[in-house]
CSV table of C-alpha atoms in Angstrom, one decimal:
chain,number,residue,atom,x,y,z
A,133,MET,CA,61.0,-68.9,45.8
A,134,LYS,CA,57.4,-68.5,44.3
A,135,ILE,CA,56.2,-66.0,46.7
A,136,THR,CA,59.2,-64.0,45.7
A,137,LEU,CA,58.5,-64.3,42.0
A,138,LYS,CA,55.1,-63.0,42.7
A,139,ILE,CA,56.3,-60.1,44.8
A,140,GLU,CA,58.7,-59.1,42.0
A,141,LYS,CA,55.9,-59.4,39.4
A,142,GLY,CA,53.5,-57.2,41.5
A,143,PHE,CA,56.5,-54.4,42.0
A,144,GLU,CA,57.1,-54.6,38.4
A,145,SER,CA,53.3,-54.0,37.7
A,146,VAL,CA,53.1,-51.1,40.1
A,147,ASN,CA,56.6,-49.8,38.7
A,148,ALA,CA,55.3,-49.7,35.1
A,149,LEU,CA,52.1,-48.0,36.1
A,150,ALA,CA,53.8,-45.3,38.1
A,151,THR,CA,56.3,-44.8,35.3
A,152,LYS,CA,53.4,-44.3,32.9
A,153,ILE,CA,51.5,-42.1,35.2
A,154,LEU,CA,54.5,-39.8,36.2
A,155,GLY,CA,55.5,-39.3,32.5
A,156,SER,CA,52.1,-38.2,31.3
A,157,SER,CA,51.4,-34.8,30.2
A,158,ILE,CA,48.2,-34.7,32.2
A,159,THR,CA,50.2,-35.4,35.6
A,160,PHE,CA,52.8,-32.6,34.5
A,161,SER,CA,49.9,-30.1,33.9
A,162,LEU,CA,48.2,-31.1,37.4
A,163,ALA,CA,51.7,-30.7,39.3
A,164,LEU,CA,52.1,-27.4,37.4
A,165,CYS,CA,48.8,-26.0,38.4
A,166,LEU,CA,49.6,-27.3,42.1
A,167,VAL,CA,52.9,-25.5,42.2
A,168,LEU,CA,51.5,-22.4,40.7
A,169,TYR,CA,48.9,-22.4,43.3
A,170,TRP,CA,51.4,-23.1,46.1
A,171,TRP,CA,53.5,-20.1,44.8
A,172,ALA,CA,50.4,-17.7,44.5
A,173,THR,CA,49.3,-18.4,48.1
A,174,ASN,CA,52.7,-18.3,49.8
A,175,LEU,CA,54.2,-15.4,47.6
A,176,PHE,CA,51.7,-12.7,49.2
A,177,THR,CA,51.4,-14.1,52.7
A,178,SER,CA,55.4,-14.7,53.4
A,179,ASN,CA,57.6,-11.6,53.8
A,180,ASP,CA,60.8,-14.0,54.1
A,181,SER,CA,62.7,-13.9,50.8
A,182,HIS,CA,64.6,-17.0,51.8
A,183,GLN,CA,61.5,-18.9,52.1
A,184,ASN,CA,60.3,-17.6,48.7
A,185,ILE,CA,63.4,-18.6,47.2
A,186,GLY,CA,63.2,-22.1,48.8
A,187,ASP,CA,59.7,-22.5,47.5
A,188,PHE,CA,60.7,-21.7,43.9
A,189,ILE,CA,63.6,-24.2,44.1
A,190,PHE,CA,61.2,-26.9,45.6
A,191,GLY,CA,58.6,-26.3,43.1
A,192,THR,CA,61.0,-26.2,40.0
A,193,THR,CA,62.8,-29.5,41.3
A,194,PHE,CA,59.2,-31.1,41.8
A,195,LEU,CA,58.2,-30.2,38.1
A,196,SER,CA,61.7,-31.3,36.9
A,197,LEU,CA,60.8,-35.0,38.1
A,198,PHE,CA,57.9,-35.1,35.6
A,199,LEU,CA,59.9,-33.8,32.7
A,200,ILE,CA,62.7,-36.2,33.4
A,201,GLN,CA,60.4,-39.1,33.6
A,202,LYS,CA,58.7,-38.0,30.4
A,203,SER,CA,62.0,-37.8,28.7
A,204,PHE,CA,63.1,-41.3,30.1
A,205,ASN,CA,59.8,-42.9,28.9
A,206,ARG,CA,60.5,-41.6,25.3
A,207,TYR,CA,64.1,-42.6,25.3
A,208,SER,CA,63.2,-46.2,26.6
A,209,ALA,CA,60.6,-46.7,24.1
A,210,LEU,CA,62.8,-45.6,21.3
A,211,MET,CA,65.4,-47.9,22.6
A,212,ASN,CA,63.2,-50.9,22.8
A,213,LEU,CA,61.8,-50.2,19.3
A,214,LYS,CA,65.3,-50.1,17.8
A,215,LEU,CA,66.4,-53.3,19.5
A,216,ASN,CA,63.3,-55.0,18.4
A,217,GLU,CA,64.1,-53.9,14.9
A,218,LEU,CA,67.8,-54.9,14.9
A,219,VAL,CA,66.7,-58.6,16.4
A,220,SER,CA,64.0,-58.9,13.8
A,221,SER,CA,66.2,-58.0,10.9
A,222,HIS,CA,68.9,-60.8,11.8
A,223,GLN,CA,67.9,-64.2,10.6
A,224,ASP,CA,69.9,-66.2,13.2
A,225,ALA,CA,68.4,-64.2,16.1
A,226,ASN,CA,65.7,-65.8,18.4
A,227,ASN,CA,62.9,-63.7,17.9
A,228,SER,CA,60.9,-65.1,20.9
A,229,VAL,CA,62.6,-62.6,23.3
A,230,MET,CA,61.2,-59.5,21.5
A,231,ASN,CA,58.8,-57.5,23.6
A,232,THR,CA,59.0,-59.7,26.8
A,233,HIS,CA,58.8,-56.7,29.0
A,234,THR,CA,55.2,-56.3,28.0
A,235,LYS,CA,54.1,-59.8,29.0
């Protein structure tokens, strides 16, 4: 049972780090540069319009991943802040559970 808890804790740590990295503006900028480079190199070397359209769709989907993650991070932070505010404003509430996700 203890090994399972250690694995779960490790997974949660990796997940939190990946979520933070994927939702950052720097990561999106790097991904945008990568996609623009990909499009620039393949646009002039390929005469197949279907491949160009597929590359455009793939690049747009790839960039959407980072935008969705950034939006989710912001929404999650706002929900946690509001929940903490509601719990702390209620006198009968047990405040020991606040911010347990950061420990």
